[in-house]
Amino acid sequence: MLLSQLFGKTQKETPREADTISHRLLLRAGMIEQVASGVYSYLPLAQRIIRSIEAIVRDEMNKAGGQEVTLPVLQPIELWQKSGRDRAFGESLFTLTDRKGQSLVLGPTHEEVFTEMVKRHVQSYRDLPLMLYQIQSKFRDEPRPRGGLLRVREFTMKDLYSFDQDEEGLDQSYQKMARAYQNIYRRSGLNAVMVEADSGAIGGKESHEFILPAESGEDEIVSCTLCGYAANMEKAAAVKSRLEEEEEKPLGEVFTPGKKTIEEVTGFLNLEKEKTLKSVFYNADERLVLAIIRGDYEINETKLKNALKVSRLTLASHEDILRAGIVPGSASPIGLKEILVIADDSVLSGRNFVAGANRPDHHLLNVNCPRDFEADLVLDIARVREGDPCPRCGGNLKISRGIEVGHIFKLGTFISERLGAYFTDASGSQHPIIMGSYGIGIGRLMAAAVEQNHDENGIIWPASIAPYQVYLCPIFAGNTGVSDAAENLYHALEEGGISTLVDDRSESPGVKFNDADLLGLPLRITISPRTIENRCAELKWRDEKSSSLLPLDGLAEKVKSFLQARSTAKSGT
RNA sequence: CGGGGUGUAGCGCAGCUGGCUAGCGCGCAGCGUUUGGGACGCUGAGGUCGGAGGUUCAAAUCCUCUCACCCCGACCA
């Protein structure tokens, strides 16, 4: 391809809205363009990258036993009402009305429509197991798109669904997908880690995410360097410290004028935070609940939400709390009636805590659970803290950030039961099909690849997903020796099956080299009067500093073998 | 939805205490000189100043409403 013919220009300056590295670089490289908030166009270079990623994904899905189909984006809302997920998705669901007044949904995911199809074709256990997938557009009206391609409202996703007759079958399908996903990231030149994930309010027992470590990532990851335990913060657990044993002392009260927060109260009473109980009120599906936790911990709202089995959970406002006749800042579960109390198990880890007295400017001393109050539920609802002990081995837990580039779920029978997707087993009885769901965002993967592979000059594409392998850079092309050599090499490379982008513009060397760095193709080959003097060309790998001169004779063949050698070294095969 | 911010040429920005022909840099077109890490000179094209309404002799500039976009939070299979 001639650069002069390529649609999409590089830019020196970054559009103002771009904050995230991948967003800036992809915009500057002329690869993507924003059309609306969270909606992007892909220009030719990006399109080639996307195609390469899709090819790898498709290959791994096929190898794992998946069969590709294409199901519609446009889906009747009834399907979503049947599964009940129209409510779970709520505002995120893009809906529209056709000319007959019929409501349709732009699919945010495709469990329903796949299940509906499978239901008509699968009656017997002999039809199982089954794995179907597609690479298709998804639409989600995200509250806030962000980070360029990292969180968008329209995106391409590979989604595969597994259908099995029993748990063992599901386990096998799940393992196959976990392996396929790891192959995909390895082949794409990306270093993704598999972590335990929250499976959401609806659906399955087990779920994992694949996370690319990156500062710009939205997900917090908890990991243990000792034993390899890794989990999304939403799901992560840690061992909680136990406080020193002491006798239960009698309940008392203390005057704490104007002291409301844990900091103020502990400062005033000269106490450690861990000797207090923190009371936090939430609106859980319209109902006020009290969560209580030891003062040195914070509440993990995902865990709380799951424990309460609600779909909406928001922090209660002062007004909400006052309306219930409670004193914000001095609240505690003691003597509270008619409010659901859920406690973190840390409240059982010590004795004689300080807690609110439920009257202004007073706190209680020596509060003990269950002597002074009982919780309706006691379980782990705490956020893991940096350095907390690992739940597996006791090692120190670390917290880092990452981008979610894949998510796999054991869905179970939630959808199949609601949509009536049953099969007949060998003994003739009916069972709901057991499902799994496995998604990977293609565009996000591209952006994440940039987040992970760049330097101050631009992108450094892993060769397997690079839009072209070679940036052929003739300089002073007015020189016929240079232009002839470049043209010969270009043809030889193309004939050898090596995709090449030729910078045939009459720009100065500096401009060309800077664009080469920005676009990030793996290998730059420069031909100039200086190099052809010795019948040579200069080769420089994007991810290396130094360059080398090699004879033009037989260069295409050599380049081919270099590229092959590198790709086998990278993929570790 | 709450908080903060921005809309002026393809991109980045200035102008905004009301003042006349709306500027600068990059990019773009033409010509010439250059050229191993974002060259230079000359000439030129390109703008309903996000939109609507208002105040005024006069609005990019002041007022009201509105739309879009970005960031933080809420939210997020």
PDB file of C-alpha atoms in Angstrom, chain A residues 22-290:
ATOM      1  CA  SER A  22      -4.596   4.745  23.368  1.00  0.00           C
ATOM      2  CA  HIS A  23      -7.215   7.326  22.484  1.00  0.00           C
ATOM      3  CA  ARG A  24      -4.605   9.976  21.717  1.00  0.00           C
ATOM      4  CA  LEU A  25      -2.384   7.714  19.681  1.00  0.00           C
ATOM      5  CA  LEU A  26      -5.180   6.107  17.695  1.00  0.00           C
ATOM      6  CA  LEU A  27      -6.561   9.559  16.870  1.00  0.00           C
ATOM      7  CA  ARG A  28      -3.179  11.012  15.985  1.00  0.00           C
ATOM      8  CA  ALA A  29      -2.370   8.001  13.829  1.00  0.00           C
ATOM      9  CA  GLY A  30      -5.564   8.631  11.882  1.00  0.00           C
ATOM     10  CA  MET A  31      -6.943   5.229  12.773  1.00  0.00           C
ATOM     11  CA  ILE A  32     -10.183   6.134  14.497  1.00  0.00           C
ATOM     12  CA  GLU A  33     -12.557   9.052  14.591  1.00  0.00           C
ATOM     13  CA  GLN A  34     -15.309   9.966  17.000  1.00  0.00           C
ATOM     14  CA  VAL A  35     -18.822  10.345  15.637  1.00  0.00           C
ATOM     15  CA  ALA A  36     -20.712  10.771  18.898  1.00  0.00           C
ATOM     16  CA  SER A  37     -20.019  10.132  22.555  1.00  0.00           C
ATOM     17  CA  GLY A  38     -18.865   6.526  22.723  1.00  0.00           C
ATOM     18  CA  VAL A  39     -19.342   5.972  18.992  1.00  0.00           C
ATOM     19  CA  TYR A  40     -16.371   5.660  16.650  1.00  0.00           C
ATOM     20  CA  SER A  41     -15.474   5.129  13.018  1.00  0.00           C
ATOM     21  CA  TYR A  42     -12.592   2.867  12.102  1.00  0.00           C
ATOM     22  CA  LEU A  43     -10.362   4.062   9.277  1.00  0.00           C
ATOM     23  CA  PRO A  44      -8.411   1.672   7.016  1.00  0.00           C
ATOM     24  CA  LEU A  45      -5.451   1.054   9.319  1.00  0.00           C
ATOM     25  CA  ALA A  46      -7.698   0.322  12.278  1.00  0.00           C
ATOM     26  CA  GLN A  47      -9.867  -1.836  10.086  1.00  0.00           C
ATOM     27  CA  ARG A  48      -6.869  -4.009   9.223  1.00  0.00           C
ATOM     28  CA  ILE A  49      -5.957  -4.348  12.894  1.00  0.00           C
ATOM     29  CA  ILE A  50      -9.514  -5.297  13.750  1.00  0.00           C
ATOM     30  CA  ARG A  51      -9.539  -7.884  10.989  1.00  0.00           C
ATOM     31  CA  SER A  52      -6.332  -9.432  12.310  1.00  0.00           C
ATOM     32  CA  ILE A  53      -7.667  -9.624  15.837  1.00  0.00           C
ATOM     33  CA  GLU A  54     -10.898 -11.132  14.574  1.00  0.00           C
ATOM     34  CA  ALA A  55      -8.968 -13.717  12.567  1.00  0.00           C
ATOM     35  CA  ILE A  56      -7.085 -14.845  15.664  1.00  0.00           C
ATOM     36  CA  VAL A  57     -10.275 -14.932  17.731  1.00  0.00           C
ATOM     37  CA  ARG A  58     -12.162 -16.808  15.034  1.00  0.00           C
ATOM     38  CA  ASP A  59      -9.395 -19.348  14.667  1.00  0.00           C
ATOM     39  CA  GLU A  60      -9.306 -20.062  18.394  1.00  0.00           C
ATOM     40  CA  MET A  61     -13.080 -20.287  18.638  1.00  0.00           C
ATOM     41  CA  ASN A  62     -13.183 -22.765  15.772  1.00  0.00           C
ATOM     42  CA  LYS A  63     -10.357 -24.819  17.268  1.00  0.00           C
ATOM     43  CA  ALA A  64     -12.229 -24.984  20.550  1.00  0.00           C
ATOM     44  CA  GLY A  65     -15.260 -26.363  18.746  1.00  0.00           C
ATOM     45  CA  GLY A  66     -17.288 -23.216  18.197  1.00  0.00           C
ATOM     46  CA  GLN A  67     -19.458 -22.727  15.127  1.00  0.00           C
ATOM     47  CA  GLU A  68     -19.883 -19.253  13.758  1.00  0.00           C
ATOM     48  CA  VAL A  69     -23.278 -17.721  13.073  1.00  0.00           C
ATOM     49  CA  THR A  70     -24.682 -14.213  12.803  1.00  0.00           C
ATOM     50  CA  LEU A  71     -27.700 -13.253  14.849  1.00  0.00           C
ATOM     51  CA  PRO A  72     -29.482  -9.931  14.603  1.00  0.00           C
ATOM     52  CA  VAL A  73     -28.712  -6.778  16.476  1.00  0.00           C
ATOM     53  CA  LEU A  74     -32.382  -5.822  16.301  1.00  0.00           C
ATOM     54  CA  GLN A  75     -34.400  -7.880  18.756  1.00  0.00           C
ATOM     55  CA  PRO A  76     -37.998  -7.816  19.970  1.00  0.00           C
ATOM     56  CA  ILE A  77     -38.293  -6.458  23.479  1.00  0.00           C
ATOM     57  CA  GLU A  78     -40.545  -9.387  24.419  1.00  0.00           C
ATOM     58  CA  LEU A  79     -37.497 -11.621  24.426  1.00  0.00           C
ATOM     59  CA  TRP A  80     -35.930  -9.431  27.063  1.00  0.00           C
ATOM     60  CA  GLN A  81     -39.116  -9.270  29.071  1.00  0.00           C
ATOM     61  CA  LYS A  82     -39.255 -13.059  29.059  1.00  0.00           C
ATOM     62  CA  SER A  83     -35.811 -13.374  30.582  1.00  0.00           C
ATOM     63  CA  GLY A  84     -36.445 -10.431  32.888  1.00  0.00           C
ATOM     64  CA  ARG A  85     -33.189  -8.863  31.809  1.00  0.00           C
ATOM     65  CA  ASP A  86     -34.881  -5.790  30.375  1.00  0.00           C
ATOM     66  CA  ARG A  87     -35.045  -4.638  33.990  1.00  0.00           C
ATOM     67  CA  ALA A  88     -31.543  -5.784  34.835  1.00  0.00           C
ATOM     68  CA  PHE A  89     -30.138  -3.725  31.995  1.00  0.00           C
ATOM     69  CA  GLY A  90     -32.544  -0.881  32.574  1.00  0.00           C
ATOM     70  CA  GLU A  91     -31.376   2.398  31.114  1.00  0.00           C
ATOM     71  CA  SER A  92     -28.420   0.779  29.376  1.00  0.00           C
ATOM     72  CA  LEU A  93     -30.742  -0.860  26.900  1.00  0.00           C
ATOM     73  CA  PHE A  94     -31.084   1.022  23.629  1.00  0.00           C
ATOM     74  CA  THR A  95     -34.708   0.728  22.564  1.00  0.00           C
ATOM     75  CA  LEU A  96     -36.574   1.939  19.519  1.00  0.00           C
ATOM     76  CA  THR A  97     -40.036   1.723  18.074  1.00  0.00           C
ATOM     77  CA  ASP A  98     -40.896   0.554  14.588  1.00  0.00           C
ATOM     78  CA  ARG A  99     -43.632   1.973  12.370  1.00  0.00           C
ATOM     79  CA  LYS A 100     -46.216  -0.352  13.840  1.00  0.00           C
ATOM     80  CA  GLY A 101     -45.431   0.801  17.338  1.00  0.00           C
ATOM     81  CA  GLN A 102     -43.548  -2.393  18.147  1.00  0.00           C
ATOM     82  CA  SER A 103     -40.666  -1.956  20.614  1.00  0.00           C
ATOM     83  CA  LEU A 104     -37.293  -3.295  19.617  1.00  0.00           C
ATOM     84  CA  VAL A 105     -33.975  -3.516  21.400  1.00  0.00           C
ATOM     85  CA  LEU A 106     -30.500  -3.008  19.988  1.00  0.00           C
ATOM     86  CA  GLY A 107     -28.878  -6.065  21.499  1.00  0.00           C
ATOM     87  CA  PRO A 108     -26.386  -5.297  24.302  1.00  0.00           C
ATOM     88  CA  THR A 109     -25.523  -9.019  24.328  1.00  0.00           C
ATOM     89  CA  HIS A 110     -27.123 -12.067  22.757  1.00  0.00           C
ATOM     90  CA  GLU A 111     -27.965 -14.761  25.309  1.00  0.00           C
ATOM     91  CA  GLU A 112     -31.690 -14.472  24.682  1.00  0.00           C
ATOM     92  CA  VAL A 113     -31.677 -14.617  20.928  1.00  0.00           C
ATOM     93  CA  PHE A 114     -29.141 -17.475  20.909  1.00  0.00           C
ATOM     94  CA  THR A 115     -31.137 -19.447  23.445  1.00  0.00           C
ATOM     95  CA  GLU A 116     -34.327 -18.868  21.525  1.00  0.00           C
ATOM     96  CA  MET A 117     -32.671 -20.265  18.406  1.00  0.00           C
ATOM     97  CA  VAL A 118     -31.048 -23.201  20.151  1.00  0.00           C
ATOM     98  CA  LYS A 119     -34.341 -24.077  21.796  1.00  0.00           C
ATOM     99  CA  ARG A 120     -35.886 -24.816  18.399  1.00  0.00           C
ATOM    100  CA  HIS A 121     -32.985 -26.963  17.247  1.00  0.00           C
ATOM    101  CA  VAL A 122     -32.022 -28.842  20.389  1.00  0.00           C
ATOM    102  CA  GLN A 123     -34.417 -31.384  21.853  1.00  0.00           C
ATOM    103  CA  SER A 124     -32.173 -34.234  22.862  1.00  0.00           C
ATOM    104  CA  TYR A 125     -29.011 -34.716  24.886  1.00  0.00           C
ATOM    105  CA  ARG A 126     -27.641 -36.078  21.620  1.00  0.00           C
ATOM    106  CA  ASP A 127     -27.621 -32.511  20.284  1.00  0.00           C
ATOM    107  CA  LEU A 128     -25.335 -31.437  23.130  1.00  0.00           C
ATOM    108  CA  PRO A 129     -22.787 -30.121  23.851  1.00  0.00           C
ATOM    109  CA  LEU A 130     -22.939 -27.185  21.506  1.00  0.00           C
ATOM    110  CA  MET A 131     -20.900 -24.003  21.140  1.00  0.00           C
ATOM    111  CA  LEU A 132     -22.086 -21.170  18.931  1.00  0.00           C
ATOM    112  CA  TYR A 133     -20.543 -17.793  18.452  1.00  0.00           C
ATOM    113  CA  GLN A 134     -20.603 -14.634  16.416  1.00  0.00           C
ATOM    114  CA  ILE A 135     -18.610 -11.465  15.974  1.00  0.00           C
ATOM    115  CA  GLN A 136     -21.262  -8.805  16.070  1.00  0.00           C
ATOM    116  CA  SER A 137     -22.082  -5.241  17.072  1.00  0.00           C
ATOM    117  CA  LYS A 138     -23.395  -4.613  20.534  1.00  0.00           C
ATOM    118  CA  PHE A 139     -25.137  -1.524  21.852  1.00  0.00           C
ATOM    119  CA  ARG A 140     -25.169  -0.325  25.425  1.00  0.00           C
ATOM    120  CA  ASP A 141     -26.250   3.117  26.480  1.00  0.00           C
ATOM    121  CA  GLU A 142     -23.453   3.493  28.988  1.00  0.00           C
ATOM    122  CA  PRO A 143     -23.957   6.204  31.628  1.00  0.00           C
ATOM    123  CA  ARG A 144     -20.549   7.506  30.740  1.00  0.00           C
ATOM    124  CA  PRO A 145     -18.464   6.390  27.775  1.00  0.00           C
ATOM    125  CA  ARG A 146     -14.787   7.057  28.399  1.00  0.00           C
ATOM    126  CA  GLY A 147     -11.182   6.562  27.414  1.00  0.00           C
ATOM    127  CA  GLY A 148     -11.732   6.543  23.662  1.00  0.00           C
ATOM    128  CA  LEU A 149     -12.328   2.937  22.656  1.00  0.00           C
ATOM    129  CA  LEU A 150     -12.090   1.628  26.212  1.00  0.00           C
ATOM    130  CA  ARG A 151     -15.742   2.158  27.065  1.00  0.00           C
ATOM    131  CA  VAL A 152     -18.088   2.843  24.195  1.00  0.00           C
ATOM    132  CA  ARG A 153     -21.765   2.552  23.390  1.00  0.00           C
ATOM    133  CA  GLU A 154     -21.445   0.699  20.104  1.00  0.00           C
ATOM    134  CA  PHE A 155     -18.808  -1.992  19.877  1.00  0.00           C
ATOM    135  CA  THR A 156     -17.885  -5.221  18.202  1.00  0.00           C
ATOM    136  CA  MET A 157     -17.793  -8.231  20.410  1.00  0.00           C
ATOM    137  CA  LYS A 158     -17.108 -11.878  19.900  1.00  0.00           C
ATOM    138  CA  ASP A 159     -19.681 -13.692  21.964  1.00  0.00           C
ATOM    139  CA  LEU A 160     -19.812 -17.441  22.317  1.00  0.00           C
ATOM    140  CA  TYR A 161     -22.444 -19.428  24.178  1.00  0.00           C
ATOM    141  CA  SER A 162     -22.017 -22.986  25.350  1.00  0.00           C
ATOM    142  CA  PHE A 163     -24.908 -25.378  25.819  1.00  0.00           C
ATOM    143  CA  ASP A 164     -24.398 -28.485  27.927  1.00  0.00           C
ATOM    144  CA  GLN A 165     -26.473 -31.170  29.555  1.00  0.00           C
ATOM    145  CA  ASP A 166     -24.726 -31.235  32.923  1.00  0.00           C
ATOM    146  CA  GLU A 167     -22.277 -29.426  35.169  1.00  0.00           C
ATOM    147  CA  GLU A 168     -19.324 -31.535  34.024  1.00  0.00           C
ATOM    148  CA  GLY A 169     -20.076 -30.574  30.444  1.00  0.00           C
ATOM    149  CA  LEU A 170     -20.219 -26.919  31.436  1.00  0.00           C
ATOM    150  CA  ASP A 171     -16.903 -27.286  33.252  1.00  0.00           C
ATOM    151  CA  GLN A 172     -15.322 -28.679  30.117  1.00  0.00           C
ATOM    152  CA  SER A 173     -16.732 -25.977  27.877  1.00  0.00           C
ATOM    153  CA  TYR A 174     -15.594 -23.370  30.366  1.00  0.00           C
ATOM    154  CA  GLN A 175     -12.078 -24.784  30.470  1.00  0.00           C
ATOM    155  CA  LYS A 176     -11.911 -24.890  26.673  1.00  0.00           C
ATOM    156  CA  MET A 177     -12.870 -21.251  26.497  1.00  0.00           C
ATOM    157  CA  ALA A 178     -10.446 -20.232  29.235  1.00  0.00           C
ATOM    158  CA  ARG A 179      -7.655 -21.885  27.271  1.00  0.00           C
ATOM    159  CA  ALA A 180      -8.807 -20.394  23.973  1.00  0.00           C
ATOM    160  CA  TYR A 181      -8.847 -16.948  25.551  1.00  0.00           C
ATOM    161  CA  GLN A 182      -5.352 -17.359  26.846  1.00  0.00           C
ATOM    162  CA  ASN A 183      -4.255 -18.412  23.360  1.00  0.00           C
ATOM    163  CA  ILE A 184      -5.907 -15.332  21.886  1.00  0.00           C
ATOM    164  CA  TYR A 185      -4.055 -12.939  24.161  1.00  0.00           C
ATOM    165  CA  ARG A 186      -0.754 -14.720  23.713  1.00  0.00           C
ATOM    166  CA  ARG A 187      -1.131 -14.735  19.933  1.00  0.00           C
ATOM    167  CA  SER A 188      -2.124 -11.062  19.963  1.00  0.00           C
ATOM    168  CA  GLY A 189       1.086 -10.274  21.808  1.00  0.00           C
ATOM    169  CA  LEU A 190      -0.739  -9.183  24.937  1.00  0.00           C
ATOM    170  CA  ASN A 191      -0.090 -10.031  28.503  1.00  0.00           C
ATOM    171  CA  ALA A 192      -3.488 -10.659  30.070  1.00  0.00           C
ATOM    172  CA  VAL A 193      -4.106 -12.224  33.434  1.00  0.00           C
ATOM    173  CA  MET A 194      -7.091 -14.350  34.364  1.00  0.00           C
ATOM    174  CA  VAL A 195      -8.761 -13.245  37.558  1.00  0.00           C
ATOM    175  CA  GLU A 196     -11.783 -14.358  39.529  1.00  0.00           C
ATOM    176  CA  ALA A 197     -14.709 -12.077  38.830  1.00  0.00           C
ATOM    177  CA  ASP A 198     -18.078 -11.141  40.162  1.00  0.00           C
ATOM    178  CA  SER A 199     -20.804 -12.794  38.152  1.00  0.00           C
ATOM    179  CA  GLY A 200     -23.381 -10.122  38.758  1.00  0.00           C
ATOM    180  CA  ALA A 201     -26.746 -10.200  40.405  1.00  0.00           C
ATOM    181  CA  ILE A 202     -28.163 -12.573  37.820  1.00  0.00           C
ATOM    182  CA  GLY A 203     -26.657 -15.841  36.805  1.00  0.00           C
ATOM    183  CA  GLY A 204     -23.779 -18.023  37.495  1.00  0.00           C
ATOM    184  CA  LYS A 205     -21.568 -19.319  40.151  1.00  0.00           C
ATOM    185  CA  GLU A 206     -18.253 -18.951  38.466  1.00  0.00           C
ATOM    186  CA  SER A 207     -16.807 -16.219  36.387  1.00  0.00           C
ATOM    187  CA  HIS A 208     -13.407 -15.010  35.301  1.00  0.00           C
ATOM    188  CA  GLU A 209     -12.145 -11.874  33.675  1.00  0.00           C
ATOM    189  CA  PHE A 210      -9.071 -11.418  31.555  1.00  0.00           C
ATOM    190  CA  ILE A 211      -7.300  -8.258  32.543  1.00  0.00           C
ATOM    191  CA  LEU A 212      -4.555  -6.325  30.836  1.00  0.00           C
ATOM    192  CA  PRO A 213      -2.544  -4.499  33.470  1.00  0.00           C
ATOM    193  CA  ALA A 214      -2.709  -0.753  32.712  1.00  0.00           C
ATOM    194  CA  GLU A 215      -2.928   2.407  34.768  1.00  0.00           C
ATOM    195  CA  SER A 216      -5.774   3.676  32.613  1.00  0.00           C
ATOM    196  CA  GLY A 217      -7.843   0.589  33.378  1.00  0.00           C
ATOM    197  CA  GLU A 218     -11.197   0.914  35.098  1.00  0.00           C
ATOM    198  CA  ASP A 219     -10.922  -2.317  37.048  1.00  0.00           C
ATOM    199  CA  GLU A 220      -9.135  -2.794  40.323  1.00  0.00           C
ATOM    200  CA  ILE A 221      -7.359  -6.087  40.632  1.00  0.00           C
ATOM    201  CA  VAL A 222      -6.317  -7.770  43.828  1.00  0.00           C
ATOM    202  CA  SER A 223      -3.457 -10.208  43.506  1.00  0.00           C
ATOM    203  CA  CYS A 224      -1.117 -12.231  45.656  1.00  0.00           C
ATOM    204  CA  THR A 225       2.473 -12.368  44.507  1.00  0.00           C
ATOM    205  CA  LEU A 226       3.115 -15.463  46.590  1.00  0.00           C
ATOM    206  CA  CYS A 227       0.484 -17.939  45.422  1.00  0.00           C
ATOM    207  CA  GLY A 228      -0.934 -16.350  42.287  1.00  0.00           C
ATOM    208  CA  TYR A 229      -4.384 -15.653  43.684  1.00  0.00           C
ATOM    209  CA  ALA A 230      -5.955 -12.906  41.577  1.00  0.00           C
ATOM    210  CA  ALA A 231      -9.435 -11.450  41.633  1.00  0.00           C
ATOM    211  CA  ASN A 232     -11.362  -8.394  40.629  1.00  0.00           C
ATOM    212  CA  MET A 233     -11.859  -6.041  43.582  1.00  0.00           C
ATOM    213  CA  GLU A 234     -15.598  -6.610  43.262  1.00  0.00           C
ATOM    214  CA  LYS A 235     -15.052 -10.239  44.126  1.00  0.00           C
ATOM    215  CA  ALA A 236     -11.780 -10.294  46.052  1.00  0.00           C
ATOM    216  CA  ALA A 237     -11.572 -11.505  49.622  1.00  0.00           C
ATOM    217  CA  ALA A 238      -8.869 -11.253  52.259  1.00  0.00           C
ATOM    218  CA  VAL A 239      -8.261 -12.640  55.704  1.00  0.00           C
ATOM    219  CA  LYS A 240      -9.466 -10.150  58.302  1.00  0.00           C
ATOM    220  CA  SER A 241      -7.357  -9.314  61.272  1.00  0.00           C
ATOM    221  CA  ARG A 242      -8.588 -10.375  64.715  1.00  0.00           C
ATOM    222  CA  LEU A 243      -8.272  -7.923  67.528  1.00  0.00           C
ATOM    223  CA  GLU A 244      -6.843  -8.793  70.925  1.00  0.00           C
ATOM    224  CA  GLU A 245      -9.121 -10.873  73.120  1.00  0.00           C
ATOM    225  CA  GLU A 246     -10.701  -8.963  75.963  1.00  0.00           C
ATOM    226  CA  GLU A 247     -13.624  -9.317  78.314  1.00  0.00           C
ATOM    227  CA  GLU A 248     -16.939  -7.802  77.313  1.00  0.00           C
ATOM    228  CA  LYS A 249     -17.425  -4.614  79.301  1.00  0.00           C
ATOM    229  CA  PRO A 250     -20.748  -3.018  80.170  1.00  0.00           C
ATOM    230  CA  LEU A 251     -22.327  -0.729  77.600  1.00  0.00           C
ATOM    231  CA  GLY A 252     -21.653   2.958  78.214  1.00  0.00           C
ATOM    232  CA  GLU A 253     -22.245   6.307  76.584  1.00  0.00           C
ATOM    233  CA  VAL A 254     -19.924   9.191  75.858  1.00  0.00           C
ATOM    234  CA  PHE A 255     -20.487  12.812  74.848  1.00  0.00           C
ATOM    235  CA  THR A 256     -18.951  13.466  71.419  1.00  0.00           C
ATOM    236  CA  PRO A 257     -19.919  17.021  70.457  1.00  0.00           C
ATOM    237  CA  GLY A 258     -20.038  17.455  66.692  1.00  0.00           C
ATOM    238  CA  LYS A 259     -18.008  14.325  66.029  1.00  0.00           C
ATOM    239  CA  LYS A 260     -19.492  12.371  63.170  1.00  0.00           C
ATOM    240  CA  THR A 261     -16.956  10.647  60.985  1.00  0.00           C
ATOM    241  CA  ILE A 262     -14.788   7.763  62.086  1.00  0.00           C
ATOM    242  CA  GLU A 263     -11.769  10.101  61.884  1.00  0.00           C
ATOM    243  CA  GLU A 264     -13.396  12.704  64.131  1.00  0.00           C
ATOM    244  CA  VAL A 265     -14.610  10.189  66.675  1.00  0.00           C
ATOM    245  CA  THR A 266     -11.344   8.253  66.904  1.00  0.00           C
ATOM    246  CA  GLY A 267      -9.393  11.514  67.093  1.00  0.00           C
ATOM    247  CA  PHE A 268     -11.627  12.814  69.864  1.00  0.00           C
ATOM    248  CA  LEU A 269     -11.601   9.617  71.907  1.00  0.00           C
ATOM    249  CA  ASN A 270      -7.999   8.777  71.049  1.00  0.00           C
ATOM    250  CA  LEU A 271      -8.846   5.358  69.638  1.00  0.00           C
ATOM    251  CA  GLU A 272      -7.721   3.158  66.791  1.00  0.00           C
ATOM    252  CA  LYS A 273     -10.164   3.006  63.889  1.00  0.00           C
ATOM    253  CA  GLU A 274     -10.445  -0.740  64.309  1.00  0.00           C
ATOM    254  CA  LYS A 275     -12.065  -0.217  67.721  1.00  0.00           C
ATOM    255  CA  THR A 276     -15.112   1.417  66.108  1.00  0.00           C
ATOM    256  CA  LEU A 277     -18.071   0.248  64.107  1.00  0.00           C
ATOM    257  CA  LYS A 278     -19.026   2.166  60.999  1.00  0.00           C
ATOM    258  CA  SER A 279     -22.674   2.413  59.997  1.00  0.00           C
ATOM    259  CA  VAL A 280     -23.526   3.095  56.370  1.00  0.00           C
ATOM    260  CA  PHE A 281     -27.041   3.453  55.032  1.00  0.00           C
ATOM    261  CA  TYR A 282     -28.042   2.410  51.544  1.00  0.00           C
ATOM    262  CA  ASN A 283     -31.123   2.552  49.418  1.00  0.00           C
ATOM    263  CA  ALA A 284     -31.473  -1.006  48.202  1.00  0.00           C
ATOM    264  CA  ASP A 285     -34.229  -1.293  45.623  1.00  0.00           C
ATOM    265  CA  GLU A 286     -36.125   1.567  47.319  1.00  0.00           C
ATOM    266  CA  ARG A 287     -35.704   0.227  50.832  1.00  0.00           C
ATOM    267  CA  LEU A 288     -33.345   1.598  53.460  1.00  0.00           C
ATOM    268  CA  VAL A 289     -30.787  -0.857  54.790  1.00  0.00           C
ATOM    269  CA  LEU A 290     -27.941  -0.463  57.244  1.00  0.00           C
TER     270      LEU A 290
END
